[in-house]
Each structure stands twice: as structure tokens, then as C-alpha cells.
Short mmCIF file of C-alpha atoms and ligand atoms in Angstrom, two decimals:
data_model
loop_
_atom_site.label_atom_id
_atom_site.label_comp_id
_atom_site.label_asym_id
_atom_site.label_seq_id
_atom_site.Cartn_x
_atom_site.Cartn_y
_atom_site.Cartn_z
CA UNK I 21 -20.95 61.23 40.50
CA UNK I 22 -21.50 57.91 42.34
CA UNK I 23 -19.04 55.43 42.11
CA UNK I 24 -19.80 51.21 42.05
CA UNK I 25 -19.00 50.26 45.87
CA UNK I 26 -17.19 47.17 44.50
CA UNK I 27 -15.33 49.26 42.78
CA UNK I 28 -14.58 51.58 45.39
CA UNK I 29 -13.39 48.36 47.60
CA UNK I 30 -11.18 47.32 45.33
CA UNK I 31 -9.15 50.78 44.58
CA UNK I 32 -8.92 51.25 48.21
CA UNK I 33 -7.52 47.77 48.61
CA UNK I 34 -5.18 47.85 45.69
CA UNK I 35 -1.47 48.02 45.48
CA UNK I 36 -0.65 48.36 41.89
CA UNK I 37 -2.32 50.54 40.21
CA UNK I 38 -1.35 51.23 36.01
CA UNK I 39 -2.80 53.96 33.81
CA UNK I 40 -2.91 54.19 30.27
CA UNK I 41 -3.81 57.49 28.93
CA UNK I 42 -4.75 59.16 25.20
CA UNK I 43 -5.43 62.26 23.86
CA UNK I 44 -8.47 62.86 25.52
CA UNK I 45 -7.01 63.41 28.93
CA UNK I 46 -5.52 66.37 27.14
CA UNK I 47 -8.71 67.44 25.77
CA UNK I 48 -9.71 69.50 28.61
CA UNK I 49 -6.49 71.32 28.56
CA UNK I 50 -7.48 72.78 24.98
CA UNK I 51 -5.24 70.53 22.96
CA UNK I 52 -7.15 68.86 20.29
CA UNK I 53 -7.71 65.29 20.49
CA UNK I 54 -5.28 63.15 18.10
CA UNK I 55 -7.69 63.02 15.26
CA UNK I 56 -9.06 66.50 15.73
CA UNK I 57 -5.82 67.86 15.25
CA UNK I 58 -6.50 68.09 11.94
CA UNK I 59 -7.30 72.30 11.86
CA UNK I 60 -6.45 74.75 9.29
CA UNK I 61 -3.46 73.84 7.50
CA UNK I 62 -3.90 70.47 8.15
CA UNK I 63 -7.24 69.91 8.02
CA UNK I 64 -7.30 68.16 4.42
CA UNK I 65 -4.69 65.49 5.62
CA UNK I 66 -5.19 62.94 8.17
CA UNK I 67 -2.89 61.98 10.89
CA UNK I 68 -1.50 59.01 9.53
CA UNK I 69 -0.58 60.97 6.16
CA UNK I 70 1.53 63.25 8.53
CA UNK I 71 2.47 60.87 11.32
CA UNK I 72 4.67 58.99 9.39
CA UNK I 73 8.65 59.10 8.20
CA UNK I 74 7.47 58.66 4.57
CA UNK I 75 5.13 61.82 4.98
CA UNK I 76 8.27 63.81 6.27
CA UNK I 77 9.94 62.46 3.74
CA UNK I 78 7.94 63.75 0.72
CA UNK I 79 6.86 66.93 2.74
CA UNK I 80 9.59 67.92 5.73
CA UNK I 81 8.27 71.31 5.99
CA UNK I 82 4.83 70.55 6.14
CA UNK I 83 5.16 67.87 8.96
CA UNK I 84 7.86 69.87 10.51
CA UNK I 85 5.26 73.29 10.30
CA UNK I 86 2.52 70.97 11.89
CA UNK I 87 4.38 69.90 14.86
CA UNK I 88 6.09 73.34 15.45
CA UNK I 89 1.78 74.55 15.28
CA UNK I 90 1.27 71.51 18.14
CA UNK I 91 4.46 72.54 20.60
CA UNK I 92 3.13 75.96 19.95
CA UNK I 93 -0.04 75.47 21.02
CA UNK I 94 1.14 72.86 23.73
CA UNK I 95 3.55 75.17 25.22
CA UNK I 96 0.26 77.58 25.38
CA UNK I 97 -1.74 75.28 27.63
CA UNK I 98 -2.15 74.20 31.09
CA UNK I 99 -2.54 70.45 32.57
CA UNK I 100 -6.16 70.06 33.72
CA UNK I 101 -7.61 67.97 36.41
CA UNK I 102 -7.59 64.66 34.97
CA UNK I 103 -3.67 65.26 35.23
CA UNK I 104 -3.75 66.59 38.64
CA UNK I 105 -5.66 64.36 39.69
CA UNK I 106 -3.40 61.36 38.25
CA UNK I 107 -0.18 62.93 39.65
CA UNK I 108 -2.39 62.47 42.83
CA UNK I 109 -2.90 59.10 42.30
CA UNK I 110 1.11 58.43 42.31
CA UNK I 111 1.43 59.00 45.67
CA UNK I 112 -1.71 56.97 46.80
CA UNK I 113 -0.84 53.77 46.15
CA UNK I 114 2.33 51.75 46.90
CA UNK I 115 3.48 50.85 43.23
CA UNK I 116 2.00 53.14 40.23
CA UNK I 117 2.30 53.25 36.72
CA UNK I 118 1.51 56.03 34.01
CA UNK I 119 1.83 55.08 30.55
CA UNK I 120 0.84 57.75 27.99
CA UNK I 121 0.71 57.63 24.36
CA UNK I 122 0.51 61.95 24.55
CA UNK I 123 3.49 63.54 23.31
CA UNK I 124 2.25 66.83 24.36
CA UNK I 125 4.55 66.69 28.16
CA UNK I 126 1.56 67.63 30.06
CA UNK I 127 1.90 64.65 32.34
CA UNK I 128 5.29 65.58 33.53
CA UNK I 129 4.13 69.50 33.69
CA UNK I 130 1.47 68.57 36.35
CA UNK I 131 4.00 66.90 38.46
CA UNK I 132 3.84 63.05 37.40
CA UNK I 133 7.03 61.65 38.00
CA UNK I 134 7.06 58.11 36.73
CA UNK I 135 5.85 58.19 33.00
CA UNK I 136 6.21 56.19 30.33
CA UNK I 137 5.99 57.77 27.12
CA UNK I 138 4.94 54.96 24.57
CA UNK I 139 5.27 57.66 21.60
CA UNK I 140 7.90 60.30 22.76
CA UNK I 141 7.54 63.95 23.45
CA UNK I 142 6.98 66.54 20.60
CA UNK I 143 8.96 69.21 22.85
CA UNK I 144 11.96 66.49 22.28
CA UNK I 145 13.65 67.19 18.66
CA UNK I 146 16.17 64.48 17.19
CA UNK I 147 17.66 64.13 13.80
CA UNK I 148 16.39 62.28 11.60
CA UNK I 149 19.77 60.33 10.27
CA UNK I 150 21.19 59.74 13.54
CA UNK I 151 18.35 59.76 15.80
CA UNK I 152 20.23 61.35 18.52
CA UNK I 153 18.61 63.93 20.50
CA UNK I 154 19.18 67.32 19.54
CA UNK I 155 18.66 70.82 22.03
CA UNK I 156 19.97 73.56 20.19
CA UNK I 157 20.62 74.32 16.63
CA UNK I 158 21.79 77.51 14.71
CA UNK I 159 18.75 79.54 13.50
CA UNK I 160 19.49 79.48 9.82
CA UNK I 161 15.53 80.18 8.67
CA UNK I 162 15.83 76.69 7.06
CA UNK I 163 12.47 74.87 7.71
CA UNK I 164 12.91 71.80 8.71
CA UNK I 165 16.32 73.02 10.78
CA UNK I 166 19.53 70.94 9.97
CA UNK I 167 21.47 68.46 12.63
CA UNK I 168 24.59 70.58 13.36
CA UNK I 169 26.18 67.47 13.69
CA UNK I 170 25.65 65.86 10.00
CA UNK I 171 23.61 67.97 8.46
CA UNK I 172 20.64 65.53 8.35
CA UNK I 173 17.15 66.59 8.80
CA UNK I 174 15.92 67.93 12.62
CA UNK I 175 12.58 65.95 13.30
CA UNK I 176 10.09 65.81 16.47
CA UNK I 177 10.90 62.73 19.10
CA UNK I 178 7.94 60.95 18.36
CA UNK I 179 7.45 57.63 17.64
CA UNK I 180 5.21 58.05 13.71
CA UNK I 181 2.89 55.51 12.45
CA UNK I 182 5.16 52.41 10.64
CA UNK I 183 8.19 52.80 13.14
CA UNK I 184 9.09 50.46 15.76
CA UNK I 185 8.26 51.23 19.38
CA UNK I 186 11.01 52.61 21.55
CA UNK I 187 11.90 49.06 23.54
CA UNK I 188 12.36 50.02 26.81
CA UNK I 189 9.37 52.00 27.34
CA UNK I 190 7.37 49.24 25.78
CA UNK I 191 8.59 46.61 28.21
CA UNK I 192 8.36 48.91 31.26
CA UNK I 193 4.46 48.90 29.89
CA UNK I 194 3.58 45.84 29.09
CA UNK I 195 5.25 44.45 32.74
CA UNK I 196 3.18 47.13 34.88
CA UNK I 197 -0.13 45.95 33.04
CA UNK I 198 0.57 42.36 32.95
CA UNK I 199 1.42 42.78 36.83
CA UNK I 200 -1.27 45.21 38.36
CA UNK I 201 -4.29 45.29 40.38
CA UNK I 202 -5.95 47.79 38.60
CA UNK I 203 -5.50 49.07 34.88
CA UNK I 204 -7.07 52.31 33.56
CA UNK I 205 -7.42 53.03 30.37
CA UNK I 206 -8.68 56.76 30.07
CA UNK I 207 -9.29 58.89 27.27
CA UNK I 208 -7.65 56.97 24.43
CA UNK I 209 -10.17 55.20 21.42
CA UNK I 210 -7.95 52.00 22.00
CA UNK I 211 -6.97 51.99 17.99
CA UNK I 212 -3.42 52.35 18.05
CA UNK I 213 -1.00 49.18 18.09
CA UNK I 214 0.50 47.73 20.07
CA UNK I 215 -0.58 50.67 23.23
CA UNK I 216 -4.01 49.48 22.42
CA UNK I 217 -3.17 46.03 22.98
CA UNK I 218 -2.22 46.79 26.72
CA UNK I 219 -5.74 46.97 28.30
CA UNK I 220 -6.08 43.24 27.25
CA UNK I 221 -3.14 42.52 28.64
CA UNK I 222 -3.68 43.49 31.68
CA UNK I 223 -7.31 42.07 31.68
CA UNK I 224 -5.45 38.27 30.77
CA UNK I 225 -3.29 39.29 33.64
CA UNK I 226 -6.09 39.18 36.11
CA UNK I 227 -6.39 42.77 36.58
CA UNK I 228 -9.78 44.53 37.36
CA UNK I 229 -9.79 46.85 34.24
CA UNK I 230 -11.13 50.44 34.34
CA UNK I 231 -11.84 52.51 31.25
CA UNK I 232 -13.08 56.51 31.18
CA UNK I 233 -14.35 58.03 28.06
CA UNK I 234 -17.35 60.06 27.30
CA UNK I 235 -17.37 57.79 24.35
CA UNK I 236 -17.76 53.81 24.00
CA UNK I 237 -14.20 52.28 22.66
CA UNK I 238 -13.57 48.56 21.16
CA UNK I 239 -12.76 47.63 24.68
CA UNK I 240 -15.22 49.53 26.21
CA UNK I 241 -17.62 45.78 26.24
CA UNK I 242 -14.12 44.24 27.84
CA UNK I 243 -13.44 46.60 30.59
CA UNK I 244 -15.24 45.63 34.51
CA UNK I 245 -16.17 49.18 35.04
CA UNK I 246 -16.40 51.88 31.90
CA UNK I 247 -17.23 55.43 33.15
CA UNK I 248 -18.41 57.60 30.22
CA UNK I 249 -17.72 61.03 31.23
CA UNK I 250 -14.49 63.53 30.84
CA UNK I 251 -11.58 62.63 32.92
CA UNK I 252 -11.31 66.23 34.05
CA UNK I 253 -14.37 65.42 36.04
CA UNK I 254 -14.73 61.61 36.88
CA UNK I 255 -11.29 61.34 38.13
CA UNK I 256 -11.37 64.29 40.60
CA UNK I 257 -14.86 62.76 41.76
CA UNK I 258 -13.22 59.35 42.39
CA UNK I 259 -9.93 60.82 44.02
CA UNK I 260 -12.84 63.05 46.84
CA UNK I 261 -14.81 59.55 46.85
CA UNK I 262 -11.57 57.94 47.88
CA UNK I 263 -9.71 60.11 49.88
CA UNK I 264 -13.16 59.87 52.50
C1 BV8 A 305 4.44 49.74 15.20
C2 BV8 A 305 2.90 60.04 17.94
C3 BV8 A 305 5.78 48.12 14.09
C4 BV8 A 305 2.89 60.99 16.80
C5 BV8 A 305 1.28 58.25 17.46
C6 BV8 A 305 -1.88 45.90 14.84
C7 BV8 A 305 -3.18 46.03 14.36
C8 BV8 A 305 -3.51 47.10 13.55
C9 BV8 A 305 -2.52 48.06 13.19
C10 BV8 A 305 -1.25 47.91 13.65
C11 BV8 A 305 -0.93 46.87 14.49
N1 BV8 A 305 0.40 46.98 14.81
C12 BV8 A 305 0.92 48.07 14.20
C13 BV8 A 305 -0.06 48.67 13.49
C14 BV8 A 305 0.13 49.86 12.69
C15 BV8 A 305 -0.03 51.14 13.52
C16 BV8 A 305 -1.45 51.26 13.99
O1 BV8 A 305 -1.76 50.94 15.13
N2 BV8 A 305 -2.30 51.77 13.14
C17 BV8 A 305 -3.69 51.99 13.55
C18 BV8 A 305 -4.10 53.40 13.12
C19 BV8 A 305 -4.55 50.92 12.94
N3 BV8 A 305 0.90 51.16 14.63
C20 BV8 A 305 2.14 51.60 14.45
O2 BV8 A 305 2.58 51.94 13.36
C21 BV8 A 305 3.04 51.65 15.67
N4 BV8 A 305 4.32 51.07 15.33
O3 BV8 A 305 3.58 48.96 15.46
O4 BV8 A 305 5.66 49.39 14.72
C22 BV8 A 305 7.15 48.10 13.51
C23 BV8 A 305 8.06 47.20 14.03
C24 BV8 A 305 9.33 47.17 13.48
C25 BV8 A 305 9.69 48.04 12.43
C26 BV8 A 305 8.76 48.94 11.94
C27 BV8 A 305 7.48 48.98 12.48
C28 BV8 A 305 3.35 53.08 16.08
C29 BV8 A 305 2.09 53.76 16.52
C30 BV8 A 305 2.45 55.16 17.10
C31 BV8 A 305 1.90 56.24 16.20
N5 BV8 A 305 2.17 57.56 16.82
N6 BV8 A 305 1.57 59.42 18.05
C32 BV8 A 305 1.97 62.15 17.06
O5 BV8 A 305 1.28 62.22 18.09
O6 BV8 A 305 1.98 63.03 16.20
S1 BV8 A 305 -0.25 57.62 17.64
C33 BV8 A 305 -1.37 58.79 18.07
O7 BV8 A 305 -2.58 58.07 18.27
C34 BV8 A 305 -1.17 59.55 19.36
O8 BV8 A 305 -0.08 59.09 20.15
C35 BV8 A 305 -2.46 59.26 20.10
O9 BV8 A 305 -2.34 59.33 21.46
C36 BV8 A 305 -2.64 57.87 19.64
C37 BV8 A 305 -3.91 57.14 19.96
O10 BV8 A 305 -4.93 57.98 19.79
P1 BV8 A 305 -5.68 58.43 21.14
O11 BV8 A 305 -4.67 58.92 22.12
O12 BV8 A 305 -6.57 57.33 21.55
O13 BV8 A 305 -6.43 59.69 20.63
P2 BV8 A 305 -7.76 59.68 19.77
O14 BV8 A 305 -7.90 61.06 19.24
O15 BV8 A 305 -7.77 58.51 18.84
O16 BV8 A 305 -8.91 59.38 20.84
C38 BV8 A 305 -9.15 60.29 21.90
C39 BV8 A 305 -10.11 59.58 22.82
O17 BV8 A 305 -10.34 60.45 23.93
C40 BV8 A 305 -11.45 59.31 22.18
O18 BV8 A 305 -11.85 57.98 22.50
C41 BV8 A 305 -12.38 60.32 22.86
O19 BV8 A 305 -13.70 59.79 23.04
C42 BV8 A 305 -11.73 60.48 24.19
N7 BV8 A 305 -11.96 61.76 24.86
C43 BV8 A 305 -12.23 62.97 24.31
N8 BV8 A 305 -12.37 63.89 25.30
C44 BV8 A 305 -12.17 63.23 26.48
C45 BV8 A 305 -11.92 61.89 26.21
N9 BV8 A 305 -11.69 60.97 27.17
C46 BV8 A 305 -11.71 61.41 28.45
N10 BV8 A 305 -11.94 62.70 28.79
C47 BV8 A 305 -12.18 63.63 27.85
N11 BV8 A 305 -12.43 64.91 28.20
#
């Protein structure tokens, strides 16, 4: 894979480098892309009807059974080499960022230390009345599983469609792409709010933007350089192109 040399020039000059990733970076890792994750079970409902608190309100079991299925099949997996390769890129250049709208962990399993997790983690469970974080809870069969504390619902730590975006992770992402040299934006179809918004931001910022997909995205016309290929491939070729 050949690489722009103005492109080149610029990573190897750059200082501040931020990455915002999607589901496809987990793709190659076996875990099906946000809107593929619709299998089986689940295939008659789409995510939104089961990524949200009023779907686990009408149907706990269903949406609790659906993300058990995903940490399941999460916990099964490995991180591929468009995570290696990024937990590479943290120790290249002086000031990195990760910012991931995955809740799948995989990040952190392939040794990224500084992430930003813009939706939470699905191996994180909280309850649902109090929102605190929950690790262990007596196994009474009950499906969803009860707080031990109050007695309120157990629920995955993610952030669902309708709720409000944890704060601090938001502003940790919206100051590393409105002050970077570089923004990737790899393997996400840029149609969530407000993560999808970031890209923008960080090309109003000045930054050179960077997006990877095997697909074209709404910002795909936006972006200086768009590389359509897997990230399991095109960001191992860049890391050998740049580590020459
Ligand atoms: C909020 C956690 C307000 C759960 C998720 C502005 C405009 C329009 C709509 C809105 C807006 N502002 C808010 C909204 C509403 C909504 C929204 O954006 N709706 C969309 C659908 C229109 N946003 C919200 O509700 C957000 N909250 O704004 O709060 C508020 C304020 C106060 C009080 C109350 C409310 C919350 C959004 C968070 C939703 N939670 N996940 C879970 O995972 O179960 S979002 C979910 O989508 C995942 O996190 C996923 O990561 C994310 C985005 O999807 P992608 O990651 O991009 O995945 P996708 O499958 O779409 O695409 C994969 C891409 O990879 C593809 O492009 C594919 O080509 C590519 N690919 C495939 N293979 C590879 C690859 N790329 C590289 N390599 C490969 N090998």
C-alpha cells in the first residue's frame, strides 16, 4: 500500500495526533459491526429499538440477553492489528489521543492506555436507578440481575441512544480534536451524534483530517486524505511506512 508523501511528511512531523474509532476497527476481530449486530435473536430489531432506556424499559430481558450475547462474544475475541497497531501509535508521537465510540474493551485489551470511551464499556454493569457501577451481584437466575444495593434493575455501562453523553469524556474529546495536528477517523460511518460531529471539529480546528474505511462516509468528501481499505491492513502498512 503506498501512502501520499505529503501525507507521510506531515505524520512524521506531527505532535498531536487524535483518533476516533467505530465499530469497524473491531470488525476484523470477529465482532460484528454496530449495525450488523443484529443476528439471530435480534435480527428483527434494529439497534436503536434496543439501544435505548425506553427499549430496556418495555423489554429488560431482551436488551439485557442481547448485551450478555455481545460480552459473550467479546470476551471470545482477540484485538486485531488495527488495535495493535494504534496502541503503537501512542508511543510515537509526543501527545496522543484515542477516542472510541466501541464498548467492546478491545482498545484497552491490546494495550492502549489513554482512551476515551465516548459510549462506555459493555463489560462495565451499573444499575439502572442509581447509576452507580456495580461488580458483583448474587446469582439469583433473575434476568435482568437486581442492584444489591436498591433492588433496581442491573444494566450494561453504555451510553444508549436518547441519553446524555458522559461529560468528561466528551470534553476530553472534543479538546484533543479541536487541538491536534492530525485527526483520524477510522472505521466508524460518522452517523452518530455528537462523536460524529468531532471529525469537523477538528477539521475547523486546522487539523489535517484522516479517515479509513473500506466504505465512503458523509465526511468521507471532507476529510484531506480518505484511505478505503480495512484498518487491520492500512494502519499496519502506514506504521512499516513510518517507522522507515
Ligand atoms: C445524545 C452504545 C442528547 C450502545 C451507541 C444530531 C443529529 C442527529 C441525531 C442526533 C443528534 N444529536 C443526538 C442525536 C440522536 C442520537 C443519534 O446520533 N442518532 C443517530 C442514529 C441519528 N444520538 C444520541 O442519542 C446520543 N446522545 O445526543 O444525547 C441528550 C442530551 C441530554 C439529555 C438526553 C439526551 C447518544 C449516542 C450513543 C448511542 N450509543 N453505542 C451500544 O453499543 O450498544 S452508538 C453505536 O453507534 C456504537 O457506539 C457505534 O460505535 C456507534 C457508531 O456506529 P459506528 O461505530 O460508526 O459503527 P457502524 O456499524 O455504524 O459503522 C461501522 C463502520 O466501519 C462502517 O462505516 C464500515 O464501513 C466500517 N468498517 C467495516 N469494516 C471495517 C470498517 N472500517 C475499517 N476497517 C474495517 N475492517
Amino acid at each position: 500500500m503506498t501512502f501520499p508523501v505529503e501525507f507521510i511528511r506531515q505524520l512524521a512531523g506531527a505532535k498531536r495526533v487524535t483518533v476516533l474509532t467505530g465499530a469497524g476497527v473491531s470488525a476484523e476481530s470477529g465482532v460484528p459491526t454496530f449495525r450488523d449486530a443484529q443476528t439471530g435473536l435480534w435480527a428483527k430489531f434494529k439497534p436503536g429499538e434496543l439501544a435505548t432506556p425506553q427499549a430496556f424499559r418495555r423489554n429488560p430481558r431482551l436488551v439485557w440477553e442481547w448485551y450478555d450475547w455481545r460480552r459473550k462474544r467479546v470476551a471470545g475475541v482477540q484485538p486485531n492489528p488495527a488495535h495493535l497497531a494504534l496502541a503503537e501509535m501512542e508511543r510515537l508521537f509526543p501527545h496522543f489521543h484515542l477516542i472510541t465510540q466501541n464498548v467492546d474493551g478491545l482498545h484497552q485489551r491490546a494495550s492502549s492506555r489513554n482512551v476515551i470511551e465516548l459510549h462506555g464499556n459493555l463489560t462495565r454493569t451499573k444499575c439502572f436507578d442509581e447509576g452507580t457501577i456495580i461488580s458483583n451481584w448474587p446469582d439469583t437466575g433473575e434476568i435482568p440481575p437486581k442492584c444489591p444495593n436498591c433492588g433496581g434493575l442491573l444494566r450494561p455501562d453504555v451510553v444508549w441512544f436518547n441519553e446524555p453523553m458522559p461529560e468528561a469524556e466528551m470534553e476530553r474529546a472534543i479538546e484533543a480534536s479541536t487541538h491536534c495536528d492530525i485527526f483520524f477517523s477510522i472505521g466508524t460511518s460518522a452517523a452518530v451524534y455528537p462523536a460524529a460531529s468531532l471529525p469537523y471539529e477538528a477539521l475547523r480546528s486546522g487539523a489535517t483530517t484522516v479517515e479509513i474505511n473500506p466504505e465512503p462516509t458523509p465526511f468521507t468528501e471532507d476529510a484531506h486524505f480518505a484511505f478505503a481499505g480495512a484498518a487491520g491492513l492500512v494502519l499496519p502498512a502506514l506504521l512499516n511506512r513510518i517507522r522507515t
